[in-house]
Amino acid sequence: MTTLTISGVCKTFGAHRVLTGVDLEVPGGSLTAVLGASGSGKTTLLRILAGFERADLGRVALNGTVVEDDQIHLPPEQRRIGYVPQDGALFPHLTTTGNVGFGLPRRERAGRVEELLALVGLAGLENRYPHQLSGGQQQRVALARALAPRPGLVLLDEPFASLDAALRAAVRADVRRVLRETGITAVLVTHDQDEALSLADQVAVLRGGRVVQCNKPEELYATPVDPTVAGFVGEANLIQGVMRGRLAVTSLGALPVSEGTPAIGEAEHVLVLIRPEQVQVEAGAAADGLPGRVTEFHYYGHDVVIAVETAQSVGPGTRIRARLAGRPPLPVGTAVTIRATGPVKAWGAETHPWASARSRDAG
């Protein structure tokens, strides 16, 4: 299994600094998602890994062997890396067999192509041309073509972006299955948070030209490094609180902070992350909790998401979002009481300007 090590990779186009020092370790046999907004440099990083672009600074190594630094630039064909572009980029004049076998020695084609088409679920479609295939089938052909020469690493550049929602989920599942069965190391770049969290073994958030956090999906979601990452990887309620020991005292209750949260001083003002699924909603008034009124209602079948406007400020705003499963509708205008459950992530004055300002005001 191939390990990938990226150290201090920088890239500038003219006056635009795209990558400003990317560090990332990708374990052998894993799928790592590089998650970032449009224009964050995700595709540029992938092209450097593939050898299509040269880094200005930094190093890329496969199993400890340097393939890119200030002196070495191994050409793409010598890196043993498969590449799946966003649009598949199939040859329109070649059949499925021709596309998958392209670049393989003639003596290896028949057996290898048959094996891969069975693996990606395209057996029986050997003689079809790209225009005769659905979007999902075309992406499976592109994946099979990338796997054909038995690469040590596969790079996927937003390969599901052009698919509709239902097809996207099915193709994602198939790609994940194929990668697990083959044991090939993979890097997926995407701007889709759901895609990154549901597919990857680890997720690296790219912002400002560098990786600001890399964790397992569940750890990234539960303990983001800062409020910006919190809002980027999922819906986030950010509310004000005050520390009392290991409890963040908020208008939604006294909530334990998550394990691994650095020590925050007693009585220090903090910004607290509460995910919508941590918010409890009760129709009508109650003795405890925060009163409010439903201002939005969104039904998704498996759950509903509502927005509650509170009578008092809870932080940067007065609105709280809640995700409720298996609940009857709460129409817009319903008076409710809301509470929250922990654990929660909290940031003190050193991490967030709002908390810093509150601490100065208190002083």
Tab-separated table of C-alpha atoms in Angstrom:
chain	number	residue	atom	x	y	z
A	1	MET	CA	0.000	0.000	0.000
A	2	THR	CA	1.270	3.430	-0.940
A	3	THR	CA	1.614	6.219	1.626
A	4	LEU	CA	1.569	9.838	0.486
A	5	THR	CA	3.428	12.619	2.295
A	6	ILE	CA	2.958	16.268	1.351
A	7	SER	CA	5.259	18.761	3.074
A	8	GLY	CA	5.138	22.551	2.738
A	9	VAL	CA	3.785	22.603	-0.821
A	10	CYS	CA	3.370	26.114	-2.249
A	11	LYS	CA	2.110	27.291	-5.628
A	12	THR	CA	1.638	30.777	-7.048
A	13	PHE	CA	0.112	31.813	-10.364
A	14	GLY	CA	1.262	35.335	-11.132
A	15	ALA	CA	0.378	37.446	-8.087
A	16	HIS	CA	-2.136	34.892	-6.818
A	17	ARG	CA	-0.879	32.605	-4.044
A	18	VAL	CA	-2.956	29.441	-4.362
A	19	LEU	CA	-1.148	27.077	-1.990
A	20	THR	CA	0.798	28.573	0.910
A	21	GLY	CA	2.298	25.538	2.627
A	22	VAL	CA	0.216	22.362	2.442
A	23	ASP	CA	1.158	19.578	4.870
A	24	LEU	CA	-0.727	16.285	4.722
A	25	GLU	CA	-0.088	12.612	5.473
A	26	VAL	CA	-2.224	10.031	3.655
A	27	PRO	CA	-1.915	6.513	5.118
A	28	GLY	CA	-1.613	3.558	2.782
A	29	GLY	CA	-4.931	2.000	1.741
A	30	SER	CA	-6.997	4.954	3.003
A	31	LEU	CA	-9.273	7.451	1.291
A	32	THR	CA	-8.525	11.049	2.227
A	33	ALA	CA	-10.900	13.816	1.207
A	34	VAL	CA	-9.478	17.298	0.677
A	35	LEU	CA	-12.423	19.580	1.403
A	36	GLY	CA	-12.413	23.222	0.417
A	37	ALA	CA	-14.483	25.997	-1.071
A	38	SER	CA	-14.356	26.764	-4.781
A	39	GLY	CA	-11.046	28.430	-5.585
A	40	SER	CA	-9.295	27.103	-2.482
A	41	GLY	CA	-6.614	25.293	-4.499
A	42	LYS	CA	-7.930	21.725	-4.303
A	43	THR	CA	-7.501	20.921	-7.989
A	44	THR	CA	-4.115	22.663	-8.095
A	45	LEU	CA	-2.928	20.422	-5.273
A	46	LEU	CA	-4.208	17.340	-7.109
A	47	ARG	CA	-2.443	18.385	-10.309
A	48	ILE	CA	0.828	18.804	-8.408
A	49	LEU	CA	0.431	15.317	-6.938
A	50	ALA	CA	-0.223	13.902	-10.402
A	51	GLY	CA	2.791	15.701	-11.857
A	52	PHE	CA	0.767	17.924	-14.200
A	53	GLU	CA	1.992	21.046	-12.350
A	54	ARG	CA	5.268	21.804	-10.576
A	55	ALA	CA	5.239	23.048	-6.996
A	56	ASP	CA	7.133	26.270	-6.314
A	57	LEU	CA	8.230	24.968	-2.910
A	58	GLY	CA	7.717	21.861	-0.836
A	59	ARG	CA	7.976	18.118	-1.249
A	60	VAL	CA	5.772	15.217	-2.317
A	61	ALA	CA	6.828	11.654	-1.483
A	62	LEU	CA	5.301	8.239	-2.234
A	63	ASN	CA	6.367	5.517	0.192
A	64	GLY	CA	9.220	7.790	1.230
A	65	THR	CA	10.485	8.297	-2.329
A	66	VAL	CA	10.476	11.951	-3.389
A	67	VAL	CA	8.607	12.590	-6.629
A	68	GLU	CA	8.438	16.398	-6.297
A	69	ASP	CA	10.681	18.975	-4.640
A	70	ASP	CA	12.862	21.923	-5.643
A	71	GLN	CA	15.193	19.613	-7.598
A	72	ILE	CA	13.082	16.590	-8.561
A	73	HIS	CA	10.025	16.531	-10.795
A	74	LEU	CA	9.124	12.986	-11.736
A	75	PRO	CA	6.919	13.040	-14.862
A	76	PRO	CA	3.310	11.828	-14.483
A	77	GLU	CA	3.845	8.546	-16.335
A	78	GLN	CA	6.553	7.506	-13.858
A	79	ARG	CA	4.575	8.176	-10.662
A	80	ARG	CA	2.193	5.175	-10.814
A	81	ILE	CA	-0.751	7.457	-10.085
A	82	GLY	CA	-4.264	7.072	-11.489
A	83	TYR	CA	-6.329	10.183	-12.169
A	84	VAL	CA	-10.124	10.513	-12.449
A	85	PRO	CA	-11.126	13.993	-13.703
A	86	GLN	CA	-14.449	15.635	-12.961
A	87	ASP	CA	-15.994	14.935	-16.362
A	88	GLY	CA	-14.477	11.467	-16.844
A	89	ALA	CA	-12.655	12.627	-20.021
A	90	LEU	CA	-13.387	9.393	-21.890
A	91	PHE	CA	-12.285	9.010	-25.497
A	92	PRO	CA	-15.534	9.354	-27.484
A	93	HIS	CA	-14.288	7.184	-30.370
A	94	LEU	CA	-13.389	4.239	-28.105
A	95	THR	CA	-15.688	1.641	-26.575
A	96	THR	CA	-15.774	0.871	-22.863
A	97	THR	CA	-13.156	-1.813	-23.465
A	98	GLY	CA	-10.999	0.571	-25.470
A	99	ASN	CA	-11.168	3.290	-22.817
A	100	VAL	CA	-10.352	0.996	-19.901
A	101	GLY	CA	-7.543	-0.769	-21.772
A	102	PHE	CA	-6.007	2.394	-23.181
A	103	GLY	CA	-2.339	2.516	-22.219
A	104	LEU	CA	-2.116	-1.132	-21.152
A	105	PRO	CA	0.230	-3.493	-22.996
A	106	ARG	CA	-1.776	-5.394	-25.586
A	107	ARG	CA	-1.083	-8.763	-23.991
A	108	GLU	CA	-2.629	-7.623	-20.670
A	109	ARG	CA	-5.731	-5.895	-21.961
A	110	ALA	CA	-8.342	-8.613	-22.308
A	111	GLY	CA	-8.009	-10.179	-18.853
A	112	ARG	CA	-7.442	-6.914	-17.012
A	113	VAL	CA	-10.348	-5.099	-18.683
A	114	GLU	CA	-12.738	-7.977	-18.001
A	115	GLU	CA	-11.663	-8.036	-14.342
A	116	LEU	CA	-12.149	-4.301	-13.887
A	117	LEU	CA	-15.503	-4.078	-15.620
A	118	ALA	CA	-16.799	-6.795	-13.318
A	119	LEU	CA	-15.359	-4.917	-10.338
A	120	VAL	CA	-17.089	-1.624	-11.208
A	121	GLY	CA	-20.362	-3.266	-12.230
A	122	LEU	CA	-20.149	-2.760	-16.000
A	123	ALA	CA	-19.909	-6.345	-17.227
A	124	GLY	CA	-21.906	-6.640	-20.459
A	125	LEU	CA	-21.264	-3.042	-21.517
A	126	GLU	CA	-17.872	-3.721	-23.114
A	127	ASN	CA	-18.842	-2.570	-26.605
A	128	ARG	CA	-20.732	0.605	-25.770
A	129	TYR	CA	-19.379	4.044	-26.581
A	130	PRO	CA	-19.411	6.877	-24.007
A	131	HIS	CA	-22.495	8.537	-25.539
A	132	GLN	CA	-24.373	5.252	-25.002
A	133	LEU	CA	-23.627	5.260	-21.255
A	134	SER	CA	-25.254	7.161	-18.411
A	135	GLY	CA	-23.264	9.706	-16.430
A	136	GLY	CA	-22.743	7.233	-13.611
A	137	GLN	CA	-21.587	4.523	-16.002
A	138	GLN	CA	-19.123	6.926	-17.597
A	139	GLN	CA	-17.602	7.706	-14.192
A	140	ARG	CA	-17.271	3.983	-13.470
A	141	VAL	CA	-15.427	3.581	-16.783
A	142	ALA	CA	-13.118	6.464	-15.831
A	143	LEU	CA	-12.405	4.805	-12.473
A	144	ALA	CA	-11.708	1.451	-14.126
A	145	ARG	CA	-9.334	3.155	-16.570
A	146	ALA	CA	-7.475	4.810	-13.683
A	147	LEU	CA	-7.150	1.447	-11.896
A	148	ALA	CA	-6.102	-0.510	-14.990
A	149	PRO	CA	-2.298	-0.040	-14.709
A	150	ARG	CA	-2.406	-0.980	-10.992
A	151	PRO	CA	-1.397	2.419	-9.598
A	152	GLY	CA	-0.272	2.916	-6.035
A	153	LEU	CA	-2.401	6.054	-5.665
A	154	VAL	CA	-5.639	7.240	-7.258
A	155	LEU	CA	-6.619	10.916	-7.426
A	156	LEU	CA	-10.293	11.849	-7.825
A	157	ASP	CA	-11.111	15.415	-8.873
A	158	GLU	CA	-14.745	16.046	-7.853
A	159	PRO	CA	-15.842	12.994	-9.871
A	160	PHE	CA	-19.496	13.126	-8.774
A	161	ALA	CA	-20.178	16.831	-9.299
A	162	SER	CA	-22.015	16.452	-12.601
A	163	LEU	CA	-24.336	13.654	-11.414
A	164	ASP	CA	-27.866	14.133	-10.073
A	165	ALA	CA	-28.458	13.546	-6.355
A	166	ALA	CA	-29.774	9.961	-6.508
A	167	LEU	CA	-27.149	8.792	-8.996
A	168	ARG	CA	-24.406	10.587	-7.062
A	169	ALA	CA	-25.125	8.549	-3.931
A	170	ALA	CA	-25.078	5.246	-5.838
A	171	VAL	CA	-21.830	6.015	-7.681
A	172	ARG	CA	-20.179	7.218	-4.460
A	173	ALA	CA	-21.023	3.923	-2.796
A	174	ASP	CA	-19.656	1.953	-5.745
A	175	VAL	CA	-16.415	3.935	-5.841
A	176	ARG	CA	-15.919	3.478	-2.101
A	177	ARG	CA	-16.518	-0.262	-2.409
A	178	VAL	CA	-14.057	-0.606	-5.303
A	179	LEU	CA	-11.341	1.313	-3.463
A	180	ARG	CA	-11.797	-0.799	-0.334
A	181	GLU	CA	-11.701	-4.047	-2.315
A	182	THR	CA	-8.551	-3.075	-4.183
A	183	GLY	CA	-6.831	-1.514	-1.144
A	184	ILE	CA	-5.557	1.388	-3.236
A	185	THR	CA	-4.718	4.671	-1.527
A	186	ALA	CA	-6.917	7.498	-2.784
A	187	VAL	CA	-7.253	11.265	-2.509
A	188	LEU	CA	-10.607	12.861	-3.317
A	189	VAL	CA	-10.989	16.624	-3.680
A	190	THR	CA	-14.467	18.046	-3.172
A	191	HIS	CA	-16.408	21.088	-1.993
A	192	ASP	CA	-19.294	18.841	-0.862
A	193	GLN	CA	-19.252	18.368	2.919
A	194	ASP	CA	-21.665	15.420	2.871
A	195	GLU	CA	-19.512	13.683	0.281
A	196	ALA	CA	-16.321	14.158	2.287
A	197	LEU	CA	-17.814	13.098	5.624
A	198	SER	CA	-19.624	10.029	4.263
A	199	LEU	CA	-16.833	8.641	2.057
A	200	ALA	CA	-13.465	9.418	3.599
A	201	ASP	CA	-11.352	7.795	6.290
A	202	GLN	CA	-9.988	11.257	7.036
A	203	VAL	CA	-10.935	14.750	5.894
A	204	ALA	CA	-8.441	17.572	5.372
A	205	VAL	CA	-9.948	21.069	5.294
A	206	LEU	CA	-8.098	23.362	2.879
A	207	ARG	CA	-8.377	27.075	3.608
A	208	GLY	CA	-6.116	29.991	2.819
A	209	GLY	CA	-3.837	27.726	0.822
A	210	ARG	CA	-3.081	25.311	3.664
A	211	VAL	CA	-4.643	22.438	5.595
A	212	VAL	CA	-6.163	23.935	8.741
A	213	GLN	CA	-7.455	20.633	10.156
A	214	CYS	CA	-7.245	16.948	9.269
A	215	ASN	CA	-9.220	14.376	11.256
A	216	LYS	CA	-11.539	11.424	11.001
A	217	PRO	CA	-14.945	12.657	9.778
A	218	GLU	CA	-16.668	12.206	13.139
A	219	GLU	CA	-13.886	14.032	14.978
A	220	LEU	CA	-13.839	16.875	12.476
A	221	TYR	CA	-17.597	17.333	12.815
A	222	ALA	CA	-17.623	17.143	16.616
A	223	THR	CA	-14.444	19.087	17.390
A	224	PRO	CA	-13.666	21.553	14.576
A	225	VAL	CA	-10.540	23.611	15.135
A	226	ASP	CA	-12.352	26.948	14.858
A	227	PRO	CA	-15.829	28.394	14.212
A	228	THR	CA	-15.153	28.820	10.481
A	229	VAL	CA	-14.427	25.112	10.064
A	230	ALA	CA	-17.478	24.343	12.230
A	231	GLY	CA	-19.749	26.174	9.809
A	232	PHE	CA	-18.035	24.743	6.746
A	233	VAL	CA	-18.451	21.053	7.625
A	234	GLY	CA	-22.087	21.270	8.702
A	235	GLU	CA	-24.838	23.494	10.033
A	236	ALA	CA	-23.658	25.258	13.162
A	237	ASN	CA	-25.369	27.228	15.910
A	238	LEU	CA	-22.751	29.471	17.512
A	239	ILE	CA	-23.953	30.905	20.813
A	240	GLN	CA	-22.438	32.805	23.716
A	241	GLY	CA	-21.603	31.244	27.044
A	242	VAL	CA	-19.500	31.470	30.174
A	243	MET	CA	-17.219	28.747	31.513
A	244	ARG	CA	-17.923	27.210	34.904
A	245	GLY	CA	-15.384	24.436	35.406
A	246	ARG	CA	-15.874	22.078	32.451
A	247	LEU	CA	-19.370	23.386	31.721
A	248	ALA	CA	-20.275	26.042	29.197
A	249	VAL	CA	-23.234	27.890	30.720
A	250	THR	CA	-25.517	29.100	27.932
A	251	SER	CA	-29.098	30.224	27.454
A	252	LEU	CA	-29.817	26.657	26.269
A	253	GLY	CA	-28.438	25.080	29.438
A	254	ALA	CA	-25.163	24.222	31.161
A	255	LEU	CA	-23.385	21.977	28.659
A	256	PRO	CA	-20.257	19.852	29.172
A	257	VAL	CA	-17.426	20.672	26.775
A	258	SER	CA	-16.061	17.884	24.614
A	259	GLU	CA	-12.993	15.876	25.548
A	260	GLY	CA	-9.822	17.342	24.135
A	261	THR	CA	-11.044	20.929	24.442
A	262	PRO	CA	-8.145	22.971	25.862
A	263	ALA	CA	-8.609	24.331	29.365
A	264	ILE	CA	-10.519	27.630	29.402
A	265	GLY	CA	-10.342	29.980	32.363
A	266	GLU	CA	-13.121	30.122	34.950
A	267	ALA	CA	-15.808	32.706	34.095
A	268	GLU	CA	-14.234	33.305	30.662
A	269	HIS	CA	-16.628	34.218	27.882
A	270	VAL	CA	-16.745	31.578	25.166
A	271	LEU	CA	-18.327	30.861	21.807
A	272	VAL	CA	-20.111	27.498	21.864
A	273	LEU	CA	-20.888	25.199	18.930
A	274	ILE	CA	-24.253	23.445	19.096
A	275	ARG	CA	-25.204	21.304	16.115
A	276	PRO	CA	-28.890	21.362	15.046
A	277	GLU	CA	-29.377	17.734	16.119
A	278	GLN	CA	-28.315	18.695	19.663
A	279	VAL	CA	-31.216	21.147	19.986
A	280	GLN	CA	-34.336	19.862	21.751
A	281	VAL	CA	-37.653	21.513	20.908
A	282	GLU	CA	-40.840	21.443	22.968
A	283	ALA	CA	-44.084	23.037	21.820
A	284	GLY	CA	-45.381	25.712	24.162
A	285	ALA	CA	-43.872	27.397	27.187
A	286	ALA	CA	-41.864	25.614	29.865
A	287	ALA	CA	-40.317	26.546	33.200
A	288	ASP	CA	-36.783	26.030	31.924
A	289	GLY	CA	-35.228	26.507	28.517
A	290	LEU	CA	-35.290	29.386	26.074
A	291	PRO	CA	-38.600	30.541	24.564
A	292	GLY	CA	-38.904	31.233	20.878
A	293	ARG	CA	-41.097	30.972	17.812
A	294	VAL	CA	-40.723	28.820	14.690
A	295	THR	CA	-39.896	30.987	11.677
A	296	GLU	CA	-38.892	28.311	9.133
A	297	PHE	CA	-39.898	24.699	8.559
A	298	HIS	CA	-38.151	22.377	6.073
A	299	TYR	CA	-39.370	18.790	5.624
A	300	TYR	CA	-36.910	16.155	4.316
A	301	GLY	CA	-38.838	12.944	4.966
A	302	HIS	CA	-36.348	11.346	7.341
A	303	ASP	CA	-36.205	14.520	9.425
A	304	VAL	CA	-37.227	18.146	9.578
A	305	VAL	CA	-35.122	21.259	10.093
A	306	ILE	CA	-36.690	24.278	11.751
A	307	ALA	CA	-35.434	27.748	12.592
A	308	VAL	CA	-36.449	29.259	15.918
A	309	GLU	CA	-36.294	32.994	16.527
A	310	THR	CA	-35.510	33.653	20.176
A	311	ALA	CA	-36.594	36.647	22.204
A	312	GLN	CA	-33.032	37.379	23.274
A	313	SER	CA	-29.646	37.344	21.600
A	314	VAL	CA	-27.835	34.031	21.938
A	315	GLY	CA	-24.581	35.137	20.335
A	316	PRO	CA	-23.942	36.607	16.907
A	317	GLY	CA	-27.716	36.386	16.265
A	318	THR	CA	-31.090	35.389	17.663
A	319	ARG	CA	-31.892	32.389	15.476
A	320	ILE	CA	-31.320	28.724	16.365
A	321	ARG	CA	-31.665	25.845	13.906
A	322	ALA	CA	-32.839	22.420	15.070
A	323	ARG	CA	-32.940	19.057	13.287
A	324	LEU	CA	-35.729	16.782	14.486
A	325	ALA	CA	-36.240	13.127	13.555
A	326	GLY	CA	-39.583	11.348	13.702
A	327	ARG	CA	-41.447	14.407	14.955
A	328	PRO	CA	-44.813	15.840	13.926
A	329	PRO	CA	-44.677	19.160	12.088
A	330	LEU	CA	-44.209	22.375	14.008
A	331	PRO	CA	-45.772	24.972	11.712
A	332	VAL	CA	-44.303	28.412	11.266
A	333	GLY	CA	-45.526	30.625	14.097
A	334	THR	CA	-45.589	27.871	16.750
A	335	ALA	CA	-44.389	29.003	20.181
A	336	VAL	CA	-41.706	26.623	21.451
A	337	THR	CA	-39.117	26.151	24.181
A	338	ILE	CA	-35.626	25.019	23.211
A	339	ARG	CA	-32.794	23.388	25.131
A	340	ALA	CA	-29.566	21.662	24.107
A	341	THR	CA	-27.560	18.583	24.985
A	342	GLY	CA	-23.785	18.222	25.171
A	343	PRO	CA	-20.981	17.635	24.797
A	344	VAL	CA	-20.126	20.813	22.895
A	345	LYS	CA	-17.055	22.482	21.472
A	346	ALA	CA	-16.176	25.880	22.970
A	347	TRP	CA	-13.651	28.527	21.977
A	348	GLY	CA	-12.214	31.152	24.283
A	349	ALA	CA	-10.747	34.597	23.798
A	350	GLU	CA	-7.557	33.297	22.158
A	351	THR	CA	-9.476	31.588	19.353
A	352	HIS	CA	-12.402	33.806	18.495
A	353	PRO	CA	-12.617	37.622	18.270
A	354	TRP	CA	-16.172	37.704	19.643
A	355	ALA	CA	-15.126	35.922	22.837
A	356	SER	CA	-12.087	38.168	23.073
A	357	ALA	CA	-14.243	41.276	22.811
A	358	ARG	CA	-16.652	39.968	25.452
A	359	SER	CA	-13.755	39.264	27.805
A	360	ARG	CA	-12.439	42.818	27.358
A	361	ASP	CA	-15.919	44.230	27.989
A	362	ALA	CA	-16.228	42.155	31.155
A	363	GLY	CA	-12.872	43.462	32.337
